[in-house]
Amino acid sequence: MSEPIAFPTASADWLAFASTRTDERLARVDELAARLKDGSSRTALEALQLWNDLQIELRSAYNEAEVLAEVHPDRAVREAAESRTSAAQAKDAELMTDADLAAVFGAADAEGLDADPARLLGKIQRDFRRGGADRDDETRERLRAFAARETELSVTFARNIREGRREIRIAPDKLAGLPEDFMAEHPVDEDGLVAVSTDNLDVMAVMNYAHDRETRRALRAARSDLAWPENDPVLAELLDVRQQHAELLGYASWADYETEDRMARSGARVASFLDEVDEASKAAAEAEYAILLERLREDVPDAEGVTNADQMYLLTRLHEERFAVDAQQVRRHLDFARVLGGLLSTTGRLFGIEYAPADVPAWHDEVRSYDVLRAGERIGRIHLDLHPREGKFNHAAVFGLAPGVRGRVLPEAALVCNFPTGLMEHRQVQTFFHEFGHLVHDILGGDQEWAPFSGVATEWDFVEAPSQMLEEWVWDADVLASFALDETGAPIPAELVARMRKADAFGRALLVRTQLGHARVSYHLHMDRPADLAADTDHWYEVSSPLQHLRGTHSYAAFGHLTGYGSCYYTYQWSLVIARDLLTGFTGLMDEASATRYRREILEPGGRRDAADLIEAFLGRPFTVDAYREWLGAPAA
């Protein structure tokens, strides 16, 4: 039986855990690589088993370091972990440019191998080609240098965002409309002003509720300029290095390189897909925008246009005025502790699992750890780090910790969010379910023989689909009634949830257009590598949405997905097309047979099959865009 990670019990031991432990793992990677190249006669299966051992060490080294770099409260530990994250990525690049190692697998014959090892061998051979292992010595050295520099720049870019927190100081009357609990947590200072930060909790509250337009604009501008100007030269160089890397490998662009092993397969397909999203959402978004502008002019008669600092406030007002949905009334039913319990209960019922609290040390006292059980047997461990603090990753994401390998490594992952400890916005609950979808996928997909197939190991433009699909459960009246209780214990009324669903449909197309803007910025910054990053970013937001992007801001400098997702932020909408279609495979959200089939066909295979095959196995057909267009209110194509 595999055991979970044993984190240090003493604070003084964390620095060694973040450094020495990773160094030891990387040393074992070197030993295993040397064994593979020692000239011994091995079958293809024996070589793959050694490669599997190597991947367990390499992935564990990277994962553990990445988590600590993002969440540990001690800056020295974060910096040590950052350096090891870079070292692990550099080791990966070194391996994939190793001609001798590539030759071992290039000479291997898949004949006689079962389906999984044969699939793994094909992927290894492809990855060595993509790494440049078949190139001459000089080219391979340049590729290693590019990979190392990409890593260094990406780490710097993420660090600048994580540590770039800002504040604005404003008079308390400028915060009219904010909830009482927000104001209680933001007292007036001695100078008579209130400090409001660029942390997600503050930004969401102000964008939703602050009546004063200038307050919203000031905080949106501060948030958009997070990590600027520090990240300007970092991003410019990163875009350049990636393009050089792609061209050296024979690709026309970084997008072509990135998408080769994804469902899209090419940069051109990304561009055409974004055009399809444009066509499907344009008419509805323009109609929604006209209504938002009309509503804004009730407050600001001379307003020339709706900005991205107005969007959520106006939607909140219109949801209340048109659909009788008072967001603050909804919040009364969404206490964090009850939401957490409801999330665990709902996903436990859905996927046939239980969560047993694990009293184990972690990197911070606020971390909640759970063993994931099926039929009483532990199948994984999860760590929930859910509230904001200084120096911590300031968005929401799941980080793998240990790649599940049957009988050897228990799958383990961390969910890192920044939720309030009290009342939550419904959108925050939606985010909670979304991110938990990744966590469940990582654990349920972690019963694998081969580490590269463990957990969320499908094509990158599919991985969001299971999480986006799980968001649907927070719009179901019966599911919400099980945990969304007000201070008297009364469940959220079903008629309120029905109104919430109708309200959610209004403004949906504009939100999709915002995502389209993000996707185009991600794609075109890599394709065009503009001299003026701000002007190019403004352009793509302007052509993607009628909402005005605040001029003079530099949101690309705080666009954290530009490192991990690169040119491929399109994946959120691509996955959403799939997610909406996957929902058609359920006869009811809590239907046991549907959920079991979904778990077995979509989540448990991990990366053992192509995403298109997983989808077809569950739906009984290839996926289509029909459900997505219906969700947007667009006519059939």
XYZ file of C-alpha atoms in Angstrom:
637
model
C 0.000 0.000 0.000
C 1.456 3.356 -1.039
C 1.785 6.064 1.599
C 1.061 9.794 1.334
C 3.729 12.490 1.525
C 5.044 13.076 5.044
C 5.402 16.837 5.392
C 7.729 18.275 8.068
C 6.353 18.622 11.570
C 8.757 21.413 12.540
C 8.894 24.784 10.785
C 12.688 24.666 10.743
C 12.608 21.543 8.542
C 10.669 23.063 5.643
C 13.684 24.660 3.988
C 15.420 21.297 3.719
C 12.196 19.700 2.499
C 11.941 22.307 -0.263
C 15.555 21.936 -1.343
C 17.390 18.775 -0.272
C 14.425 16.495 -0.977
C 14.127 17.829 -4.537
C 17.890 17.608 -5.078
C 17.830 13.964 -4.026
C 14.972 13.196 -6.401
C 16.775 14.866 -9.308
C 19.917 12.888 -8.481
C 17.867 9.693 -8.785
C 16.594 10.925 -12.139
C 20.211 11.148 -13.294
C 20.912 7.638 -12.010
C 17.915 6.181 -13.841
C 18.800 8.009 -17.065
C 22.344 6.620 -16.836
C 20.976 3.098 -16.376
C 18.808 3.457 -19.460
C 21.889 4.469 -21.457
C 24.326 1.918 -20.023
C 24.099 -0.373 -23.049
C 22.421 -3.248 -21.246
C 20.126 -5.445 -23.284
C 16.535 -4.672 -22.299
C 13.125 -5.342 -23.716
C 10.945 -2.377 -24.611
C 8.837 -3.085 -21.523
C 11.884 -3.096 -19.249
C 13.043 0.233 -20.689
C 9.579 1.698 -20.178
C 9.532 0.540 -16.559
C 12.806 2.360 -15.890
C 11.386 5.434 -17.626
C 8.341 5.174 -15.383
C 10.601 5.171 -12.310
C 12.355 8.244 -13.687
C 9.085 10.061 -14.324
C 7.830 9.374 -10.811
C 10.925 11.062 -9.388
C 10.911 13.961 -11.850
C 7.216 14.750 -11.566
C 7.277 14.501 -7.775
C 10.310 16.787 -7.608
C 8.639 19.428 -9.758
C 5.191 19.172 -8.167
C 6.336 19.444 -4.579
C 8.578 22.403 -5.354
C 5.899 24.208 -7.360
C 3.327 23.991 -4.571
C 5.723 25.300 -1.930
C 6.873 28.119 -4.219
C 3.258 29.284 -4.487
C 1.916 28.790 -0.975
C 4.533 28.499 1.757
C 4.374 31.440 4.202
C 8.182 31.632 4.588
C 9.768 33.618 1.749
C 13.065 31.702 2.091
C 11.213 28.418 1.567
C 9.343 29.861 -1.424
C 12.594 31.030 -3.007
C 14.301 27.683 -2.412
C 11.305 25.899 -3.923
C 11.294 28.280 -6.901
C 14.905 27.415 -7.670
C 14.075 23.694 -7.535
C 11.077 24.181 -9.797
C 13.447 25.691 -12.333
C 15.940 22.879 -11.779
C 13.269 20.221 -12.387
C 12.093 21.907 -15.589
C 15.693 22.237 -16.756
C 16.231 18.538 -16.047
C 13.165 17.680 -18.119
C 14.485 19.769 -21.031
C 17.894 18.134 -20.676
C 16.351 14.664 -20.855
C 14.222 15.464 -23.905
C 17.272 16.727 -25.813
C 19.403 13.689 -24.894
C 20.192 11.920 -28.167
C 21.479 8.763 -26.456
C 18.368 8.457 -24.340
C 16.150 9.087 -27.358
C 17.983 6.347 -29.233
C 17.077 3.826 -26.540
C 13.386 4.403 -27.160
C 13.742 5.038 -30.866
C 15.075 1.499 -31.230
C 12.324 0.022 -29.042
C 9.671 -2.060 -30.771
C 6.034 -1.785 -29.708
C 5.282 -5.273 -31.009
C 4.061 -7.495 -28.203
C 3.312 -4.588 -25.851
C -0.130 -4.154 -24.336
C -2.143 -1.082 -25.271
C -0.976 1.178 -22.426
C 2.798 0.623 -22.731
C 2.513 0.802 -26.536
C 0.728 4.157 -26.207
C 3.363 5.356 -23.764
C 6.194 4.369 -26.103
C 4.616 6.334 -28.947
C 4.272 9.413 -26.752
C 7.869 9.152 -25.552
C 9.145 8.949 -29.127
C 7.027 11.977 -30.068
C 8.230 13.963 -27.062
C 11.880 13.297 -27.843
C 11.264 14.634 -31.356
C 9.516 17.697 -29.916
C 12.409 18.175 -27.527
C 14.926 18.147 -30.377
C 16.788 15.000 -29.340
C 17.273 14.120 -33.025
C 19.112 17.393 -33.766
C 22.852 18.064 -33.838
C 24.826 18.903 -30.705
C 24.799 22.664 -31.256
C 21.035 22.771 -31.862
C 20.317 20.641 -28.820
C 22.417 22.923 -26.649
C 20.532 25.963 -27.938
C 17.208 24.230 -27.242
C 18.280 23.483 -23.673
C 19.268 27.126 -23.244
C 15.899 28.290 -24.574
C 14.025 25.932 -22.238
C 16.051 27.087 -19.241
C 15.431 30.731 -20.056
C 11.699 30.118 -20.578
C 11.545 28.569 -17.136
C 13.452 31.409 -15.514
C 11.253 34.034 -17.141
C 8.033 32.178 -16.303
C 9.022 31.844 -12.659
C 9.872 35.553 -12.499
C 6.602 36.512 -14.209
C 4.559 34.452 -11.709
C 6.538 35.740 -8.718
C 5.979 39.366 -9.724
C 2.228 38.746 -9.862
C 2.156 36.836 -6.603
C 4.118 39.502 -4.756
C 2.745 42.549 -6.584
C -0.147 43.267 -4.232
C -1.303 46.928 -4.253
C -3.766 49.071 -2.341
C -5.890 52.080 -3.001
C -6.961 54.356 -0.155
C -10.373 55.924 -0.401
C -12.952 57.712 1.707
C -15.521 55.381 3.301
C -18.429 57.109 1.543
C -16.905 55.984 -1.753
C -17.612 52.384 -0.691
C -21.372 52.815 -0.450
C -23.117 49.609 -1.474
C -20.492 47.235 -0.062
C -21.778 44.513 2.311
C -21.597 45.077 6.058
C -19.121 42.239 6.573
C -16.780 43.798 4.001
C -16.853 47.149 5.759
C -16.299 45.473 9.131
C -13.155 43.859 7.743
C -11.967 47.173 6.238
C -12.042 49.706 9.095
C -11.373 53.396 8.629
C -7.721 54.197 9.376
C -6.416 57.125 11.411
C -6.259 59.273 8.278
C -9.979 58.752 7.698
C -9.462 56.504 4.661
C -10.076 52.818 3.970
C -7.410 50.576 2.423
C -8.733 48.293 -0.322
C -6.333 45.829 -1.917
C -5.935 44.141 -5.279
C -6.609 40.762 -3.647
C -9.384 38.816 -5.373
C -11.796 39.117 -2.447
C -11.567 42.909 -2.369
C -11.736 43.248 -6.150
C -14.793 41.011 -6.467
C -16.664 42.851 -3.717
C -15.948 46.307 -5.137
C -16.699 45.284 -8.744
C -20.040 43.811 -7.706
C -21.314 46.313 -5.169
C -19.550 49.710 -5.116
C -21.998 52.347 -6.343
C -19.221 54.849 -7.007
C -17.916 54.376 -10.540
C -14.563 56.043 -9.890
C -13.889 53.648 -7.012
C -14.494 50.692 -9.305
C -12.296 52.181 -12.021
C -9.470 52.969 -9.592
C -9.365 49.436 -8.190
C -9.727 47.831 -11.629
C -6.814 49.928 -12.877
C -4.688 48.958 -9.873
C -5.511 45.296 -10.411
C -4.748 45.526 -14.120
C -1.379 47.101 -13.379
C -0.395 44.403 -10.916
C 3.232 43.422 -11.728
C 3.650 46.338 -14.133
C 6.129 47.614 -15.191
C 8.187 44.722 -13.772
C 6.659 42.132 -16.099
C 6.909 44.202 -19.287
C 10.470 43.186 -20.217
C 9.932 39.703 -18.780
C 6.974 38.994 -21.057
C 8.590 40.594 -24.115
C 11.626 38.346 -23.760
C 9.504 35.282 -23.009
C 7.520 35.756 -26.228
C 10.736 36.151 -28.204
C 12.449 33.132 -26.658
C 9.422 30.928 -27.284
C 9.281 31.931 -30.938
C 12.981 31.210 -31.410
C 12.526 27.868 -29.677
C 9.636 26.930 -31.971
C 11.468 27.986 -35.132
C 14.577 26.035 -34.171
C 12.402 22.929 -33.960
C 10.875 23.652 -37.376
C 7.521 25.124 -36.294
C 6.184 28.352 -37.750
C 5.034 29.622 -34.354
C 4.889 28.816 -30.675
C 1.152 28.186 -31.115
C 1.877 25.501 -33.717
C 4.351 23.890 -31.339
C 2.027 24.023 -28.334
C -1.056 22.691 -30.115
C 0.591 19.766 -31.909
C -0.215 17.385 -29.049
C -3.612 18.918 -28.239
C -7.041 18.436 -29.718
C -6.711 21.584 -31.849
C -3.490 20.299 -33.504
C -2.446 23.661 -35.028
C -2.330 27.398 -34.425
C -4.560 27.938 -37.462
C -7.270 25.800 -35.852
C -7.074 27.973 -32.732
C -7.655 31.084 -34.832
C -10.615 29.540 -36.664
C -12.116 28.276 -33.399
C -11.935 31.760 -31.885
C -13.737 33.061 -34.955
C -16.459 30.463 -34.310
C -16.829 31.686 -30.714
C -16.998 35.233 -32.086
C -19.809 34.324 -34.460
C -21.771 32.351 -31.863
C -21.713 35.094 -29.202
C -21.674 38.385 -31.116
C -25.377 39.157 -31.585
C -26.373 38.234 -28.036
C -23.443 40.216 -26.592
C -24.352 43.344 -28.525
C -27.944 43.130 -27.278
C -26.742 42.669 -23.697
C -24.318 45.574 -24.023
C -27.074 47.940 -25.133
C -29.041 47.089 -21.988
C -25.972 47.591 -19.767
C -25.259 50.978 -21.346
C -28.845 52.080 -20.851
C -28.655 51.053 -17.191
C -25.300 52.818 -16.692
C -26.735 56.067 -18.030
C -29.365 55.992 -15.302
C -26.467 56.577 -12.876
C -24.059 58.411 -15.203
C -26.132 60.264 -17.845
C -23.131 61.308 -19.928
C -21.456 57.873 -19.927
C -20.018 57.146 -23.369
C -19.610 53.409 -22.870
C -19.538 50.518 -20.426
C -16.076 49.548 -19.212
C -14.751 46.355 -17.700
C -14.953 48.180 -14.348
C -18.732 48.560 -14.822
C -19.661 45.128 -16.136
C -20.132 43.111 -12.940
C -21.727 46.005 -11.029
C -24.291 46.562 -13.768
C -25.010 42.838 -14.068
C -25.524 42.682 -10.306
C -27.944 45.630 -10.468
C -29.826 44.240 -13.471
C -30.055 40.781 -11.953
C -31.710 42.404 -8.937
C -33.964 44.763 -10.882
C -35.012 42.470 -13.739
C -34.918 39.054 -12.083
C -35.378 39.900 -8.384
C -32.016 38.335 -7.555
C -30.365 40.217 -4.706
C -26.754 39.034 -4.619
C -26.449 39.947 -0.949
C -29.550 37.906 -0.147
C -27.968 34.973 -1.984
C -24.770 35.449 0.049
C -26.722 34.974 3.279
C -27.163 31.320 2.299
C -23.529 30.701 1.365
C -21.492 30.482 4.536
C -18.043 29.100 3.730
C -18.109 26.239 6.245
C -21.476 24.991 4.962
C -20.380 25.364 1.336
C -17.278 23.274 2.008
C -19.371 20.572 3.673
C -21.870 20.665 0.807
C -19.153 20.396 -1.811
C -17.640 17.343 -0.117
C -21.050 15.740 0.346
C -22.182 16.400 -3.228
C -19.020 15.165 -4.932
C -18.837 12.229 -2.533
C -22.332 11.085 -3.512
C -21.686 11.777 -7.176
C -18.450 9.819 -7.467
C -18.952 7.159 -4.814
C -16.208 8.387 -2.485
C -15.774 9.711 1.059
C -13.476 12.348 2.547
C -11.939 11.526 5.920
C -10.193 14.446 7.688
C -6.487 13.690 8.053
C -4.762 15.249 11.049
C -1.389 15.682 9.382
C 1.126 18.542 9.139
C 1.029 20.846 6.122
C 2.668 24.113 5.072
C 0.162 26.283 6.979
C -2.224 25.818 9.888
C -5.216 26.767 7.717
C -4.678 23.841 5.337
C -7.352 21.141 5.614
C -6.203 17.665 4.566
C -8.468 14.728 3.714
C -7.967 11.117 2.754
C -10.170 10.163 -0.196
C -11.792 6.776 0.415
C -13.684 4.334 -1.758
C -15.323 1.376 -0.035
C -13.247 2.229 3.011
C -9.920 2.081 1.176
C -7.749 5.171 0.804
C -7.301 6.054 -2.879
C -5.729 9.509 -2.510
C -5.130 12.532 -0.323
C -6.125 16.143 -0.913
C -5.020 19.381 0.764
C -7.303 22.437 0.758
C -5.586 25.824 1.198
C -8.564 28.103 0.766
C -8.060 31.566 2.289
C -5.844 34.514 1.299
C -2.611 35.479 3.034
C 0.420 37.534 2.141
C 2.844 35.947 -0.319
C 0.408 33.225 -1.375
C -0.760 32.424 -4.919
C -3.611 34.902 -5.377
C -5.998 33.148 -7.741
C -7.537 29.639 -7.731
C -5.890 26.470 -9.027
C -5.141 22.821 -8.355
C -1.523 21.768 -8.021
C -0.540 18.132 -8.303
C 1.732 16.848 -5.547
C 2.241 13.145 -6.250
C 1.392 11.330 -9.507
C -0.674 8.281 -8.610
C 0.996 5.011 -9.562
C -0.816 1.848 -8.570
C 0.684 0.232 -5.471
C 3.619 2.663 -5.421
C 2.552 6.317 -5.167
C -0.685 7.569 -3.645
C -2.212 10.320 -5.810
C -2.060 13.594 -3.936
C -2.956 17.163 -4.882
C -3.583 20.599 -3.390
C -6.447 23.001 -4.059
C -5.278 26.596 -3.592
C -7.934 29.331 -3.480
C -8.607 32.708 -1.865
C -12.122 32.507 -0.454
C -13.584 34.428 2.493
C -13.993 32.653 5.818
C -17.572 33.896 6.120
C -20.198 34.551 3.476
C -19.375 33.752 -0.144
C -20.537 35.107 -3.474
C -22.339 32.554 -5.607
C -19.636 33.006 -8.275
C -17.057 32.008 -5.664
C -19.032 28.855 -4.952
C -19.046 28.189 -8.689
C -15.271 28.618 -8.755
C -14.968 26.269 -5.764
C -16.855 23.516 -7.592
C -14.878 24.170 -10.773
C -11.491 23.821 -9.130
C -12.633 20.853 -7.087
C -13.446 19.180 -10.392
C -9.730 19.252 -11.224
C -8.922 17.855 -7.790
C -11.334 14.929 -8.133
C -10.056 14.236 -11.654
C -6.490 14.113 -10.344
C -7.378 11.595 -7.623
C -9.845 9.394 -9.520
C -7.510 9.323 -12.527
C -4.583 8.441 -10.260
C -4.925 4.662 -10.245
C -2.484 4.079 -13.102
C 0.438 1.790 -13.827
C 2.271 4.504 -15.766
C 3.002 7.900 -14.200
C 2.623 9.890 -17.466
C -1.022 8.739 -17.648
C -1.851 9.630 -14.053
C -4.499 12.145 -13.049
C -5.359 15.075 -15.305
C -3.178 13.787 -18.136
C -5.426 14.264 -21.155
C -4.892 16.851 -23.898
C -4.583 20.338 -22.433
C -7.602 21.687 -24.297
C -9.793 19.024 -22.681
C -8.697 19.300 -19.049
C -11.076 22.156 -18.178
C -14.160 20.307 -19.435
C -14.804 18.107 -16.365
C -14.365 21.135 -14.092
C -16.587 23.395 -16.154
C -19.207 20.667 -16.193
C -19.168 20.386 -12.382
C -20.140 24.071 -12.159
C -23.640 23.082 -13.244
C -24.315 21.556 -9.821
C -24.244 24.996 -8.128
C -27.233 26.046 -10.218
C -29.409 23.118 -9.120
C -32.035 23.952 -6.491
C -31.942 20.530 -4.821
C -28.156 20.471 -4.598
C -28.016 24.013 -3.215
C -30.778 23.322 -0.703
C -28.601 20.636 0.867
C -26.020 23.174 2.066
C -27.094 26.738 1.151
C -28.753 27.692 4.444
C -29.282 31.131 5.928
C -28.547 32.113 9.526
C -31.854 30.557 10.661
C -31.063 27.255 8.967
C -33.613 27.793 6.185
C -32.482 26.516 2.763
C -32.217 28.811 -0.210
C -35.689 29.009 -1.797
C -36.150 27.019 -5.014
C -37.868 29.994 -6.649
C -34.806 32.154 -5.910
C -32.556 29.578 -7.558
C -34.868 29.565 -10.583
C -34.528 33.341 -10.817
C -30.753 33.033 -10.400
C -30.626 30.684 -13.382
C -32.566 33.139 -15.528
C -30.393 36.004 -14.379
C -27.241 34.016 -15.129
C -28.311 33.627 -18.743
C -28.380 37.415 -19.077
C -24.839 38.728 -19.495
C -23.479 35.292 -20.399
C -22.589 36.269 -23.950
C -20.673 39.332 -22.736
C -18.723 37.164 -20.306
C -17.893 34.826 -23.179
C -16.712 37.840 -25.189
C -14.429 38.750 -22.278
C -12.996 35.239 -22.397
C -12.637 35.603 -26.162
C -10.569 38.728 -25.536
C -8.305 36.876 -23.113
C -7.892 34.048 -25.626
C -7.037 36.409 -28.465
C -4.508 38.276 -26.331
C -2.908 34.969 -25.360
C -2.787 33.809 -28.979
C -1.794 37.030 -30.732
C 0.875 38.180 -28.294
C 2.648 34.935 -29.153
C 1.899 35.099 -32.865
C 2.665 38.813 -33.378
C 5.191 39.586 -30.593
C 4.268 43.292 -30.759
C 6.672 46.051 -29.834
C 3.905 47.756 -27.853
C 2.341 45.114 -25.623
C -0.242 47.513 -24.176
C -1.508 48.740 -27.563
C -1.793 45.213 -28.943
C -3.587 43.996 -25.831
C -6.029 46.920 -26.004
C -6.690 46.161 -29.680
C -7.639 42.540 -29.139
C -9.943 43.351 -26.246
C -11.594 46.094 -28.303
C -12.328 43.844 -31.291
C -13.509 41.019 -29.031
C -16.003 42.804 -26.816
C -18.131 45.955 -26.905
C -17.013 46.539 -23.303
C -14.303 49.163 -23.091
C -10.962 48.045 -21.685
C -9.601 50.696 -19.319
C -7.088 52.685 -21.345
C -3.635 53.237 -19.943
C -3.614 49.934 -18.026
C -1.400 46.892 -18.583
C -3.440 43.810 -17.755
C -1.109 41.501 -19.706
C 1.506 42.030 -16.978
C -0.859 40.345 -14.476
C -2.192 37.696 -16.912
C -0.744 34.694 -15.094
C -2.038 32.203 -17.657
C 0.469 33.553 -20.195
C 3.103 31.334 -18.603
C 1.257 28.049 -18.047
C -1.183 28.324 -20.951
C 1.093 30.239 -23.312
C -0.733 30.923 -26.561
C -3.525 28.512 -25.673
C -5.990 30.291 -23.401
C -8.519 29.293 -26.070
C -8.751 26.000 -24.176
C -11.321 27.437 -21.738
C -13.889 27.939 -24.489
C -12.885 24.764 -26.355
C -13.379 22.782 -23.137
C -16.647 24.598 -22.455
C -18.035 23.369 -25.772
C -17.245 19.833 -24.580
C -18.525 20.451 -21.038
C -21.931 21.605 -22.247
C -22.159 18.483 -24.422
C -21.062 16.156 -21.608
C -23.992 17.389 -19.526
C -26.375 15.934 -22.118
C -25.103 12.500 -21.065
C -26.692 12.845 -17.605
C -30.313 11.854 -17.124
C -30.230 13.882 -13.887
C -27.446 15.696 -12.082
C -27.491 13.256 -9.160
C -28.377 10.194 -11.236
C -26.152 7.420 -9.922
C -25.922 5.459 -13.173
C -24.963 8.535 -15.212
C -22.392 9.630 -12.652
C -20.848 6.176 -12.427
C -20.552 5.912 -16.190
C -19.043 9.405 -16.339
C -16.511 8.555 -13.620
C -15.466 5.367 -15.411
C -15.372 6.735 -18.960
C -14.066 10.288 -18.407
C -12.232 10.614 -15.085
C -10.721 7.249 -14.183
C -8.824 6.610 -17.458
C -6.525 9.598 -16.822
C -4.382 9.933 -19.930
C -4.712 6.336 -21.133
C -6.953 7.342 -24.048
C -7.332 10.365 -26.323
C -9.896 12.897 -25.148
C -12.037 12.419 -28.261
C -12.281 8.697 -27.445
C -13.216 9.400 -23.813
C -16.001 11.730 -24.931
C -17.358 9.297 -27.494
C -17.293 6.455 -24.961
C -19.456 8.507 -22.593
C -21.818 10.171 -25.089
C -21.923 7.373 -27.629
C -20.966 9.865 -30.350
C -18.365 12.570 -31.091
C -18.970 15.886 -29.333
C -20.775 18.736 -31.105
C -21.202 22.489 -30.545
C -25.005 22.265 -30.377
C -25.316 22.377 -26.579
C -22.840 25.261 -26.348
C -24.745 27.337 -28.909
C -28.023 26.625 -27.115
C -26.419 27.668 -23.793
C -25.364 30.950 -25.434
C -28.797 31.488 -26.914
C -27.343 31.289 -30.427
C -29.258 29.632 -33.276
C -28.066 26.287 -34.586
C -25.206 26.615 -37.049
